[in-house]
Coordinates of N, CA and C in Angstrom, one line a residue:
M1 N 0.9 -0.9 0.2 CA -0.2 -0.1 -0.4 C 0.9 1.2 -0.2
P2 N 0.6 2.1 -0.6 CA 1.2 3.4 -0.9 C 1.4 4.0 0.4
Q3 N 2.1 4.8 0.5 CA 2.2 5.6 2.2 C 2.0 7.2 1.8
Y4 N 2.5 7.3 1.0 CA 2.6 9.1 0.9 C 1.7 9.4 -0.6
I5 N 0.8 8.4 -1.0 CA 0.4 9.4 -1.9 C -1.6 7.7 -1.7
N6 N -2.5 8.7 -2.2 CA -3.9 8.0 -1.7 C -4.4 7.6 -3.8
V7 N -4.7 6.6 -3.2 CA -4.8 6.3 -5.1 C -6.2 5.7 -5.0
E8 N -7.8 6.5 -5.9 CA -9.2 5.9 -5.9 C -9.9 5.8 -7.3
V9 N -10.6 4.8 -7.3 CA -10.9 5.0 -8.7 C -12.4 5.0 -8.9
S10 N -13.2 5.5 -9.6 CA -14.6 5.6 -9.4 C -15.2 6.5 -11.0
D11 N -15.9 5.4 -11.5 CA -16.7 6.0 -12.1 C -15.6 6.1 -13.9
G12 N -14.9 5.1 -13.9 CA -13.9 5.9 -14.9 C -13.0 7.0 -14.4
I13 N -12.8 7.4 -13.7 CA -12.0 8.3 -12.6 C -10.9 7.8 -12.0
Q14 N -9.3 7.7 -12.1 CA -8.3 7.6 -11.1 C -8.1 8.7 -10.8
I15 N -8.1 8.9 -9.2 CA -7.3 10.2 -8.4 C -6.0 9.7 -7.5
I16 N -5.2 10.5 -7.6 CA -4.6 10.6 -6.9 C -4.0 11.6 -6.2
T17 N -4.0 11.5 -5.3 CA -3.8 12.8 -3.9 C -2.5 12.5 -3.1
I18 N -1.6 13.4 -3.5 CA -0.5 13.2 -3.4 C -0.3 13.8 -1.3
N19 N 0.1 12.9 -0.5 CA -0.5 13.4 0.9 C 0.8 13.3 2.0
R20 N 1.4 14.2 2.2 CA 2.3 14.8 2.5 C 2.2 15.9 3.4
P21 N 0.6 16.5 3.8 CA 0.4 17.6 4.0 C 1.2 18.1 4.7
Q22 N 2.3 18.1 6.0 CA 2.9 18.0 7.4 C 4.5 18.6 6.1
A23 N 4.3 18.4 5.2 CA 5.3 18.8 4.0 C 5.2 19.9 3.3
K24 N 4.0 19.9 3.6 CA 3.3 20.9 1.9 C 3.2 19.9 0.3
N25 N 2.8 18.4 1.0 CA 2.8 17.5 -0.1 C 4.5 18.0 -1.2
A26 N 5.3 18.2 -0.4 CA 6.3 18.0 -1.3 C 7.4 16.6 -1.7
I27 N 7.7 16.3 -2.2 CA 7.6 14.9 -3.4 C 9.3 14.5 -2.7
T28 N 8.9 13.4 -2.4 CA 10.5 12.7 -1.7 C 10.7 11.5 -2.8
I29 N 11.7 11.0 -2.3 CA 11.4 9.5 -3.7 C 11.3 9.0 -3.6
D30 N 10.8 8.1 -2.3 CA 9.6 7.0 -2.2 C 8.9 8.1 -2.9
T31 N 7.5 8.8 -2.8 CA 7.0 9.7 -3.0 C 6.8 9.7 -4.8
A32 N 7.5 9.9 -5.1 CA 8.2 9.8 -6.5 C 8.1 8.4 -7.5
V33 N 8.7 7.6 -6.6 CA 8.4 6.4 -6.9 C 7.0 5.8 -6.7
E34 N 6.1 5.7 -5.7 CA 4.8 5.5 -5.5 C 4.0 6.2 -6.9
M35 N 4.3 7.3 -7.0 CA 3.5 8.0 -8.1 C 3.6 7.1 -9.6
A36 N 4.9 7.4 -9.5 CA 5.6 6.4 -10.9 C 4.5 4.7 -10.9
A37 N 4.5 3.9 -10.3 CA 3.7 2.8 -10.3 C 1.8 3.5 -10.4
A38 N 1.8 4.4 -9.4 CA 0.3 5.1 -9.5 C -0.2 5.2 -11.4
F39 N 0.7 5.8 -11.8 CA 0.6 6.3 -13.1 C 0.6 4.5 -13.7
E40 N 1.7 3.8 -13.9 CA 1.9 3.3 -14.5 C 0.5 2.5 -14.5
E41 N 0.2 1.6 -13.3 CA -1.1 1.2 -12.7 C -2.4 2.3 -14.0
M42 N -3.0 3.0 -14.0 CA -3.4 4.1 -14.5 C -3.7 3.6 -15.7
D43 N -2.7 3.6 -16.8 CA -2.3 3.4 -17.7 C -3.0 1.9 -18.4
A44 N -2.8 0.9 -17.4 CA -3.0 -0.6 -17.5 C -4.1 -0.6 -17.5
R45 N -4.9 0.4 -16.7 CA -5.9 -0.8 -15.6 C -7.0 -0.3 -16.7
D46 N -8.3 -1.0 -17.4 CA -9.2 -1.8 -18.6 C -10.1 -0.2 -18.1
D47 N -10.2 -0.1 -16.8 CA -11.9 0.6 -16.4 C -11.5 1.4 -16.1
V48 N -10.2 2.4 -16.5 CA -9.6 3.7 -16.5 C -9.3 4.7 -17.0
R49 N -10.1 5.2 -17.7 CA -10.0 6.7 -18.5 C -9.5 7.5 -18.7
I50 N -9.0 8.1 -17.7 CA -8.3 9.5 -17.3 C -8.1 9.3 -16.0
G51 N -7.4 10.2 -15.8 CA -6.2 10.6 -13.7 C -7.0 12.1 -13.6
I52 N -6.9 12.4 -12.4 CA -6.7 13.2 -11.9 C -5.5 13.6 -10.9
L53 N -4.9 14.8 -10.8 CA -3.8 14.5 -9.7 C -3.6 15.7 -9.2
T54 N -4.1 15.6 -7.8 CA -4.2 16.8 -6.3 C -3.1 16.5 -5.7
G55 N -3.4 17.6 -4.4 CA -2.7 17.0 -2.8 C -3.5 17.6 -1.8
A56 N -4.0 16.2 -0.6 CA -3.8 16.4 0.5 C -4.1 18.2 0.8
A57 N -4.8 18.6 2.0 CA -4.9 19.3 3.0 C -5.2 21.2 1.9
A58 N -5.8 21.1 1.1 CA -5.6 22.5 0.3 C -4.5 22.9 -0.1
T59 N -3.3 22.1 -0.4 CA -2.6 22.4 -1.6 C -1.9 21.4 -2.3
F60 N -1.5 22.0 -3.2 CA -1.3 21.0 -4.6 C 0.2 20.2 -4.0
S61 N 1.6 21.1 -4.9 CA 2.8 20.5 -3.8 C 3.7 21.9 -4.1
S62 N 4.4 21.7 -3.0 CA 5.6 23.1 -3.2 C 6.4 22.2 -3.7
G63 N 6.9 21.5 -4.8 CA 8.0 20.9 -5.2 C 8.8 19.8 -4.9
M64 N 9.7 19.6 -4.8 CA 10.9 18.8 -4.2 C 11.0 19.2 -2.6
D65 N 10.9 17.9 -2.3 CA 11.7 18.0 -0.5 C 13.0 18.2 -0.3
L66 N 13.2 19.4 -0.1 CA 14.9 19.8 0.0 C 15.9 19.3 1.1
K67 N 14.3 19.4 2.2 CA 15.6 18.7 3.2 C 15.2 17.0 3.2
D68 N 14.2 16.3 2.2 CA 14.7 14.9 2.5 C 15.7 15.2 1.5
F69 N 16.7 15.3 0.3 CA 17.3 15.8 -0.9 C 18.6 16.3 0.3
A70 N 18.3 16.8 1.3 CA 20.0 16.9 2.1 C 20.5 16.0 3.0
R71 N 19.2 15.3 3.0 CA 19.7 14.1 4.5 C 20.3 13.1 3.7
T72 N 18.8 12.6 2.4 CA 19.5 11.0 1.6 C 20.2 11.6 0.4
G73 N 20.7 12.8 -0.2 CA 20.7 12.8 -1.5 C 20.4 12.7 -2.2
K74 N 19.1 11.7 -2.2 CA 18.7 11.8 -3.4 C 17.3 12.7 -4.1
R75 N 17.5 12.3 -5.2 CA 16.6 13.9 -5.9 C 15.6 12.9 -5.5
S76 N 14.1 13.3 -6.0 CA 12.6 13.0 -6.3 C 13.0 12.6 -7.9
V77 N 13.7 11.9 -8.3 CA 13.4 11.9 -9.8 C 13.5 10.2 -10.5
V78 N 13.1 10.0 -10.6 CA 12.3 7.8 -11.4 C 13.1 7.5 -12.3
E79 N 14.4 7.2 -13.0 CA 15.1 6.7 -14.2 C 14.2 6.8 -14.8
G80 N 14.2 7.3 -16.3 CA 12.9 7.1 -17.5 C 11.4 7.8 -17.3
K81 N 11.0 8.2 -16.0 CA 9.7 8.9 -16.3 C 9.8 10.6 -15.5
G82 N 11.4 11.0 -14.4 CA 11.7 12.1 -14.6 C 11.3 12.2 -13.2
F83 N 11.0 14.1 -12.6 CA 10.4 14.2 -11.1 C 9.3 13.6 -11.1
A84 N 9.2 13.6 -9.7 CA 7.5 12.7 -9.2 C 7.1 11.6 -10.1
G85 N 8.1 10.6 -10.8 CA 7.4 9.2 -11.8 C 7.0 9.7 -13.0
F86 N 7.0 11.4 -13.1 CA 5.9 11.2 -14.1 C 6.3 12.6 -15.3
V87 N 6.4 14.1 -14.8 CA 6.6 14.5 -15.7 C 7.8 14.9 -16.8
E88 N 8.7 13.4 -17.1 CA 9.5 13.6 -18.2 C 8.5 12.3 -18.9
A89 N 7.8 11.9 -18.4 CA 7.4 10.7 -19.1 C 5.2 10.4 -19.0
P90 N 4.8 11.5 -18.6 CA 3.6 11.3 -18.6 C 2.3 10.6 -19.5
P91 N 1.8 10.0 -18.3 CA 0.6 8.5 -18.4 C 0.3 8.9 -20.3
K92 N -0.5 8.0 -20.9 CA -1.0 7.9 -21.8 C -2.6 8.4 -22.1
K93 N -3.1 8.3 -20.8 CA -4.1 8.4 -21.0 C -4.3 10.2 -19.6
P94 N -6.2 10.9 -20.6 CA -5.1 12.1 -20.1 C -5.3 12.7 -18.2
L95 N -4.9 13.2 -18.3 CA -4.1 13.9 -17.1 C -5.1 15.4 -16.2
I96 N -5.6 15.7 -14.6 CA -5.8 16.9 -14.9 C -5.5 17.2 -14.1
A97 N -4.4 18.5 -13.4 CA -4.4 19.0 -12.2 C -5.3 19.7 -12.2
A98 N -5.5 19.1 -10.3 CA -6.8 19.7 -9.8 C -6.0 20.5 -8.3
V99 N -6.3 21.9 -8.5 CA -5.0 22.3 -7.8 C -5.6 23.4 -7.0
E100 N -5.3 23.1 -5.7 CA -5.9 24.2 -4.2 C -4.1 24.7 -4.1
G101 N -4.5 25.9 -3.4 CA -3.4 26.4 -2.4 C -2.1 26.9 -3.5
Y102 N -0.7 26.5 -3.1 CA 0.4 26.5 -3.7 C 1.0 25.5 -4.8
A103 N 1.2 25.9 -6.2 CA 2.0 25.1 -6.8 C 3.1 25.5 -7.5
L104 N 4.0 25.3 -6.4 CA 5.2 25.8 -6.7 C 6.6 25.1 -7.1
A105 N 6.7 25.6 -7.9 CA 8.5 24.8 -8.4 C 8.4 23.1 -9.3
G106 N 8.7 22.4 -8.7 CA 8.3 20.9 -9.2 C 6.8 20.8 -9.0
G107 N 6.3 21.8 -8.3 CA 4.8 21.2 -7.9 C 3.6 22.0 -9.0
C108 N 4.8 23.1 -9.6 CA 4.3 24.1 -10.5 C 4.4 23.2 -12.3
E109 N 6.0 22.7 -12.1 CA 5.9 21.8 -13.1 C 5.4 20.5 -13.1
M110 N 5.0 19.5 -12.2 CA 4.3 18.7 -12.0 C 2.5 19.0 -12.7
V111 N 2.1 20.4 -12.6 CA 1.2 21.2 -13.3 C 0.9 21.4 -14.7
L112 N 2.1 21.7 -15.3 CA 2.5 21.9 -16.2 C 2.8 20.2 -17.5
A113 N 3.0 19.4 -17.3 CA 3.0 17.6 -17.1 C 1.3 17.2 -17.5
C114 N 0.8 18.1 -17.2 CA -1.2 17.8 -17.2 C -1.4 17.7 -18.3
D115 N -2.4 17.5 -18.4 CA -3.2 17.8 -19.9 C -4.0 19.1 -20.2
L116 N -4.5 18.9 -18.3 CA -5.5 20.2 -18.2 C -5.6 20.4 -17.2
V117 N -5.9 21.9 -16.7 CA -5.6 22.3 -15.2 C -7.1 22.9 -14.7
V118 N -7.5 22.6 -13.7 CA -8.4 23.2 -12.8 C -8.1 23.8 -11.6
A119 N -8.3 25.2 -10.9 CA -6.8 25.8 -9.9 C -8.3 26.1 -9.2
A120 N -8.5 26.1 -8.0 CA -9.1 26.8 -7.0 C -8.5 28.8 -7.3
N121 N -10.1 29.6 -7.1 CA -9.4 31.2 -7.5 C -8.4 32.1 -6.8
N122 N -8.1 31.2 -6.1 CA -7.3 31.5 -5.0 C -5.3 31.2 -4.7
A123 N -5.6 29.9 -5.6 CA -4.6 29.4 -5.9 C -3.7 30.1 -6.1
S124 N -2.3 29.9 -5.6 CA -0.4 30.6 -6.8 C 0.2 29.6 -6.7
F125 N 0.5 30.2 -8.2 CA 1.9 29.0 -8.8 C 3.1 29.7 -9.2
G126 N 3.8 29.1 -9.2 CA 5.8 30.2 -9.7 C 6.2 28.7 -9.9
L127 N 7.6 29.2 -10.2 CA 8.9 28.3 -10.6 C 10.5 29.2 -9.8
P128 N 10.6 29.5 -8.7 CA 12.0 30.2 -7.9 C 13.0 29.9 -7.7
E129 N 13.2 28.5 -9.0 CA 14.4 28.4 -8.5 C 15.6 29.2 -8.6
L130 N 15.7 30.0 -9.7 CA 16.6 30.7 -9.6 C 16.8 31.9 -8.5
K131 N 15.3 32.2 -7.7 CA 15.5 32.8 -6.3 C 16.6 32.1 -5.4
R132 N 17.1 30.7 -6.2 CA 17.7 29.8 -5.3 C 19.2 29.4 -6.1
G133 N 19.5 30.0 -7.4 CA 20.9 30.2 -8.1 C 20.2 28.6 -9.0
L134 N 19.0 28.2 -9.4 CA 19.0 27.1 -9.7 C 18.1 27.7 -10.9
V135 N 18.1 25.8 -12.3 CA 16.9 26.3 -12.7 C 15.7 25.2 -12.6
P136 N 14.5 25.7 -13.2 CA 13.0 24.6 -13.2 C 13.8 23.3 -14.1
G137 N 14.5 22.7 -14.0 CA 14.7 21.8 -15.1 C 13.9 20.8 -15.8
S138 N 12.8 20.6 -14.4 CA 11.6 19.6 -14.8 C 10.3 19.8 -15.8
G139 N 10.8 20.6 -16.6 CA 9.7 20.4 -18.0 C 9.2 22.5 -17.6
G140 N 10.2 23.2 -16.7 CA 9.2 24.6 -16.6 C 9.8 25.3 -17.7
M141 N 10.7 25.4 -18.1 CA 11.6 26.2 -18.9 C 11.2 25.8 -20.7
M142 N 10.7 24.6 -20.7 CA 10.1 23.8 -21.8 C 9.1 24.0 -22.4
R143 N 8.6 23.3 -21.2 CA 6.5 23.4 -21.3 C 6.3 25.0 -21.2
L144 N 6.6 26.2 -20.3 CA 5.6 26.9 -20.3 C 5.8 27.8 -20.7
P145 N 6.9 28.2 -22.2 CA 6.6 28.8 -23.0 C 5.6 28.1 -24.1
R146 N 5.1 26.8 -24.2 CA 4.6 26.3 -24.6 C 3.0 26.6 -24.5
R147 N 2.6 27.1 -23.3 CA 1.2 27.1 -22.9 C 1.1 28.7 -22.7
I148 N 1.9 29.3 -22.1 CA 1.8 30.6 -22.4 C 2.5 31.4 -22.8
P149 N 2.5 33.3 -23.6 CA 3.4 33.7 -23.7 C 4.7 33.5 -23.6
Y150 N 5.5 34.0 -24.9 CA 6.4 34.0 -24.6 C 7.5 35.2 -24.0
H151 N 7.3 36.0 -23.5 CA 7.5 37.1 -22.8 C 7.2 36.7 -21.3
I152 N 5.2 36.0 -20.9 CA 5.3 36.4 -19.8 C 6.6 35.1 -19.1
A153 N 6.5 33.9 -20.2 CA 7.2 32.2 -19.4 C 8.4 33.5 -19.5
M154 N 8.8 34.1 -20.0 CA 10.3 34.7 -19.5 C 10.7 36.2 -18.1
E155 N 9.3 35.9 -17.8 CA 8.7 36.6 -17.0 C 8.5 35.6 -15.5
V156 N 7.6 35.0 -15.6 CA 7.8 33.7 -14.9 C 8.7 32.9 -14.3
V157 N 9.4 32.8 -15.6 CA 11.0 31.8 -15.3 C 12.1 33.0 -14.6
L158 N 11.9 34.1 -14.6 CA 13.4 34.8 -14.4 C 13.2 35.8 -13.4
T159 N 11.9 35.9 -13.3 CA 11.7 37.0 -12.2 C 11.9 36.0 -11.0
G160 N 11.3 34.7 -10.8 CA 11.0 33.6 -9.8 C 9.6 33.8 -8.7
D161 N 9.2 34.8 -9.2 CA 8.4 35.5 -8.4 C 6.9 34.5 -8.7
M162 N 5.6 34.5 -7.6 CA 4.7 33.8 -8.0 C 3.5 34.9 -8.7
F163 N 2.6 33.7 -9.5 CA 1.4 33.7 -10.3 C 0.5 33.7 -9.3
S164 N -0.5 34.7 -10.0 CA -2.1 34.2 -9.1 C -3.0 33.3 -10.4
A165 N -3.9 32.2 -10.2 CA -4.6 30.9 -10.9 C -5.2 32.3 -11.9
E166 N -5.8 33.6 -10.9 CA -6.3 34.7 -11.7 C -5.6 34.7 -13.2
R167 N -4.2 34.9 -13.1 CA -3.4 35.1 -13.9 C -3.4 34.3 -15.0
A168 N -2.8 33.5 -14.8 CA -3.0 31.8 -15.6 C -4.3 31.6 -15.7
H169 N -4.9 31.9 -15.7 CA -6.5 31.5 -16.2 C -6.5 32.4 -17.0
Q170 N -6.0 33.8 -17.2 CA -6.1 34.7 -17.7 C -5.3 34.7 -20.2
F171 N -4.3 33.7 -19.2 CA -3.0 32.9 -20.4 C -3.6 31.8 -21.2
G172 N -4.4 31.2 -20.6 CA -5.0 29.7 -21.0 C -4.0 29.3 -20.2
L173 N -3.6 28.7 -19.4 CA -2.5 27.7 -18.5 C -3.7 27.3 -17.8
I174 N -5.6 27.6 -17.2 CA -6.2 27.0 -16.4 C -7.7 26.7 -16.9
N175 N -8.1 25.8 -17.5 CA -9.0 25.7 -18.3 C -10.6 25.5 -17.0
V176 N -10.3 25.4 -16.1 CA -11.7 26.2 -15.0 C -11.4 26.6 -13.7
L177 N -11.6 27.8 -13.1 CA -11.3 28.3 -12.2 C -12.6 28.2 -11.7
T178 N -12.5 27.5 -10.3 CA -13.2 27.4 -9.2 C -13.1 28.4 -7.9
E179 N -14.1 28.2 -6.9 CA -14.3 28.7 -5.4 C -13.1 28.2 -4.8
P180 N -12.4 28.6 -3.6 CA -11.9 27.8 -3.3 C -12.9 26.3 -2.3
G181 N -11.3 25.4 -2.4 CA -11.6 24.3 -2.2 C -12.7 23.4 -2.4
L182 N -12.7 23.6 -4.3 CA -13.7 23.2 -4.7 C -13.5 22.5 -6.5
A183 N -11.6 22.6 -5.9 CA -10.8 22.7 -7.8 C -11.6 20.8 -8.1
L184 N -11.3 20.0 -7.3 CA -11.2 18.5 -7.3 C -12.6 18.3 -7.7
A185 N -13.7 18.6 -6.7 CA -15.0 18.6 -7.5 C -14.7 19.3 -8.7
G186 N -14.7 20.4 -9.7 CA -14.5 20.7 -10.4 C -13.7 19.8 -11.8
A187 N -12.2 19.6 -11.3 CA -11.4 18.2 -12.4 C -12.2 16.9 -12.2
I188 N -13.3 16.6 -11.4 CA -14.2 15.4 -11.8 C -15.0 15.4 -12.5
K189 N -15.9 16.9 -12.6 CA -17.0 17.6 -13.5 C -16.3 17.3 -14.7
L190 N -15.0 17.9 -15.1 CA -14.2 18.0 -16.5 C -14.1 16.4 -17.0
A191 N -13.5 15.3 -15.8 CA -13.0 14.5 -16.4 C -14.5 13.6 -16.7
Q192 N -15.8 13.7 -16.4 CA -17.0 12.8 -16.6 C -17.2 13.1 -17.7
R193 N -17.1 14.4 -18.6 CA -17.4 15.1 -19.4 C -16.6 13.8 -20.5
I194 N -15.0 14.2 -20.7 CA -14.3 13.6 -21.2 C -14.5 12.3 -21.4
S195 N -14.2 11.2 -20.0 CA -14.3 9.7 -20.1 C -16.0 9.4 -20.6
E196 N -16.4 10.5 -20.7 CA -18.0 9.8 -21.8 C -17.6 9.4 -23.4
N197 N -16.5 9.9 -23.4 CA -15.9 10.0 -25.1 C -15.5 8.4 -25.6
G198 N -15.0 7.9 -26.2 CA -14.8 7.0 -27.0 C -13.4 7.1 -26.4
P199 N -12.1 5.5 -25.1 CA -11.6 5.8 -24.7 C -10.5 5.3 -25.8
L200 N -10.6 4.4 -26.5 CA -9.0 4.6 -27.6 C -9.6 5.7 -28.3
A201 N -10.1 6.3 -28.8 CA -10.0 8.0 -29.7 C -9.4 9.4 -28.3
I202 N -9.7 8.7 -27.3 CA -9.0 9.9 -25.9 C -7.8 9.9 -26.0
Q203 N -7.2 8.4 -25.5 CA -5.5 8.4 -25.7 C -4.9 8.8 -26.7
T204 N -5.6 8.2 -28.1 CA -4.9 8.7 -29.6 C -4.7 10.1 -30.0
A205 N -5.7 10.5 -29.5 CA -5.9 12.6 -29.4 C -4.7 13.1 -28.9
K206 N -5.1 12.4 -27.4 CA -3.8 13.2 -26.8 C -2.1 12.9 -27.5
R207 N -2.2 11.7 -27.8 CA -1.0 11.3 -28.3 C -0.6 11.9 -29.2
L208 N -1.6 12.5 -30.3 CA -1.4 13.5 -32.0 C -1.1 14.7 -31.3
I209 N -1.9 15.4 -30.1 CA -1.9 16.9 -30.4 C -0.5 17.0 -29.9
N210 N 0.2 16.2 -28.3 CA 1.4 16.5 -28.2 C 2.1 16.5 -29.3
E211 N 1.9 14.7 -30.4 CA 3.4 15.1 -30.9 C 2.8 15.4 -31.9
G212 N 2.4 16.1 -32.3 CA 2.3 17.4 -33.7 C 2.5 18.8 -33.1
L213 N 2.9 19.0 -32.0 CA 3.8 20.3 -31.6 C 4.8 20.8 -32.2
D214 N 5.2 19.5 -33.0 CA 6.7 19.3 -33.6 C 7.0 19.1 -34.6
W215 N 5.8 18.5 -35.6 CA 5.6 18.7 -37.0 C 5.5 20.4 -37.9
S216 N 6.0 19.6 -38.6 CA 5.9 20.8 -39.5 C 4.9 21.1 -40.6
S217 N 4.4 21.6 -41.3 CA 2.6 22.2 -41.5 C 3.0 21.3 -42.9
D218 N 4.2 21.2 -43.3 CA 3.9 20.0 -44.9 C 3.9 18.7 -44.8
Q219 N 4.1 18.8 -43.4 CA 4.5 17.1 -43.5 C 3.4 16.7 -42.1
M220 N 2.7 17.3 -41.7 CA 1.4 17.3 -40.5 C 1.0 15.8 -40.9
F221 N -0.3 15.9 -42.4 CA -0.7 15.2 -42.4 C -0.9 13.6 -43.0
D222 N 0.7 14.0 -43.5 CA 1.4 12.5 -43.6 C 1.9 11.4 -42.1
L223 N 2.3 12.3 -41.4 CA 2.4 12.4 -40.2 C 1.7 11.3 -39.2
Q224 N 0.5 12.6 -38.9 CA -0.5 11.7 -38.5 C -1.4 10.2 -39.0
R225 N -2.1 10.3 -40.3 CA -2.2 9.5 -41.3 C -1.8 8.2 -40.6
P226 N -0.7 7.7 -40.1 CA -1.2 6.2 -39.7 C -1.3 6.7 -38.8
R227 N -1.1 7.4 -37.5 CA -1.1 7.3 -36.4 C -2.3 7.1 -36.2
M228 N -3.9 7.8 -37.0 CA -5.0 7.4 -36.7 C -5.7 6.8 -37.6
A229 N -5.4 5.9 -38.3 CA -6.0 5.0 -38.9 C -6.7 3.2 -38.5
H230 N -6.3 3.1 -36.8 CA -6.1 1.8 -36.6 C -8.0 3.1 -35.9
I231 N -8.1 4.0 -35.8 CA -9.4 4.4 -34.9 C -11.0 4.4 -35.9
F232 N -10.4 4.7 -37.3 CA -11.9 4.9 -37.9 C -12.2 2.7 -38.6
S233 N -11.0 1.7 -37.7 CA -11.1 0.6 -38.3 C -11.7 0.1 -36.7
S234 N -11.9 0.8 -36.0 CA -12.4 -0.1 -34.5 C -13.3 -0.4 -34.2
L235 N -14.1 -1.2 -33.1 CA -14.8 -1.7 -33.3 C -15.7 -0.3 -32.6
D236 N -14.7 0.7 -31.4 CA -15.4 1.7 -30.8 C -16.2 2.9 -32.1
A237 N -15.2 2.8 -33.0 CA -15.9 3.6 -34.1 C -17.4 3.3 -34.3
R238 N -16.9 2.2 -34.5 CA -18.3 1.6 -35.5 C -19.6 1.9 -33.9
E239 N -19.3 1.3 -32.9 CA -20.2 1.4 -31.8 C -20.7 2.9 -31.8
G240 N -19.3 3.8 -31.6 CA -20.2 5.6 -32.2 C -21.4 5.7 -32.7
S241 N -21.3 4.9 -34.2 CA -21.7 5.7 -35.2 C -23.3 5.0 -35.1
T242 N -23.1 3.6 -34.3 CA -24.4 3.2 -34.6 C -25.3 3.5 -33.2
A243 N -24.4 3.9 -32.0 CA -25.0 4.7 -30.9 C -26.3 5.5 -31.2
F244 N -25.3 6.5 -32.4 CA -26.0 7.8 -32.8 C -26.8 7.8 -33.5
A245 N -26.5 6.4 -34.1 CA -28.2 6.6 -35.1 C -29.4 5.4 -34.0
E246 N -28.8 5.4 -33.9 CA -30.0 4.3 -32.5 C -30.7 5.1 -31.3
K247 N -30.2 6.6 -31.5 CA -30.5 7.6 -30.6 C -30.1 7.3 -29.1
R248 N -28.5 6.5 -29.1 CA -28.6 6.2 -27.6 C -26.9 6.2 -27.1
K249 N -26.6 6.0 -25.5 CA -24.9 6.1 -25.0 C -24.5 5.5 -25.5
P250 N -23.4 5.6 -26.5 CA -22.3 4.3 -26.9 C -21.8 3.5 -26.0
V251 N -21.1 2.3 -26.4 CA -21.0 1.8 -24.9 C -19.3 1.3 -25.6
W252 N -18.7 1.8 -24.6 CA -17.9 1.4 -25.1 C -16.7 0.2 -24.8
Q253 N -15.7 -0.3 -25.7 CA -15.0 -1.3 -25.3 C -13.3 -1.1 -25.5
G254 N -12.9 -0.1 -26.0 CA -11.7 0.4 -25.9 C -11.2 0.5 -27.1
K255 N -11.4 -0.5 -27.6 CA -11.1 -1.2 -29.2 C -11.3 -1.0 -30.5

C-alpha cells in the first residue's frame, strides 16, 4: 500500500492525491516512486479512462522535498520517468491537475506535465528556482513557453515570482477556475465529460496533439494519417456511429 499518496478509482476516473500535508506535499524519492507506480496502473487498467492529480490539505505541492534531499542525497526523480515519477514520461491517458493552494517549483512543473488544469481562484503558481541559483529543469523552461505567451513565460521564470490563478487563467494555463475548496470537484466534472467519449479515441487524440506540436505544416497530415488509421477501423468507431443512429449512449470497448 502506498504511504505517501492516496489512489482511488470511481466511474472510470483515477484520483491520485499527494498526501504529505506536513511537508506541503513536497515530493521525496519514495513519493516519486509511488506516483510512478500509480500512473503505470492508470495506463494499465481497462476500467480507467482519465486521471486526476491533486494534493491533500488544500495544497497541491511545493515541489521537491529539499530537507529529504539534504538528508538522503537522492533527488525526487525516477529513472525514465523524471521528477515525481511522471514529468518526463506522462501517462498515455489524459491527466487533469486539480490545484488548491500552492503549486510551486516542481509542483508547478507537475501542473505543466498535466493535460488540463482546474484550479481554485485563490491558488498560486510559481517557478522560484532562480531565486536559489537553480533553474526549473523538470519542464518549467520547456513547457511554460508552450502554454503561455513567450514574454510572460520569461517573466515567470526569470523573476521567480509567484503568479495568481486568475492571471494563469487569463493566459490560458487553466481550463476551469473554481471557488476555493472546489478544484477537485471541478476536475471530476471535467473528467466525466471527457470519459463519456471513446477511450481509444481519447488516448489517440492526446498522443497526436502532443506529437503534432513538433510537426511542420507540410508533414503534419502525412505523419498523422498512420497514427490514427486504427481509429476508423475500431469497434468503438462502429459503436459510436451505431449509437448515434439509434439515439442511445455508446457502450465503449476501448478496441
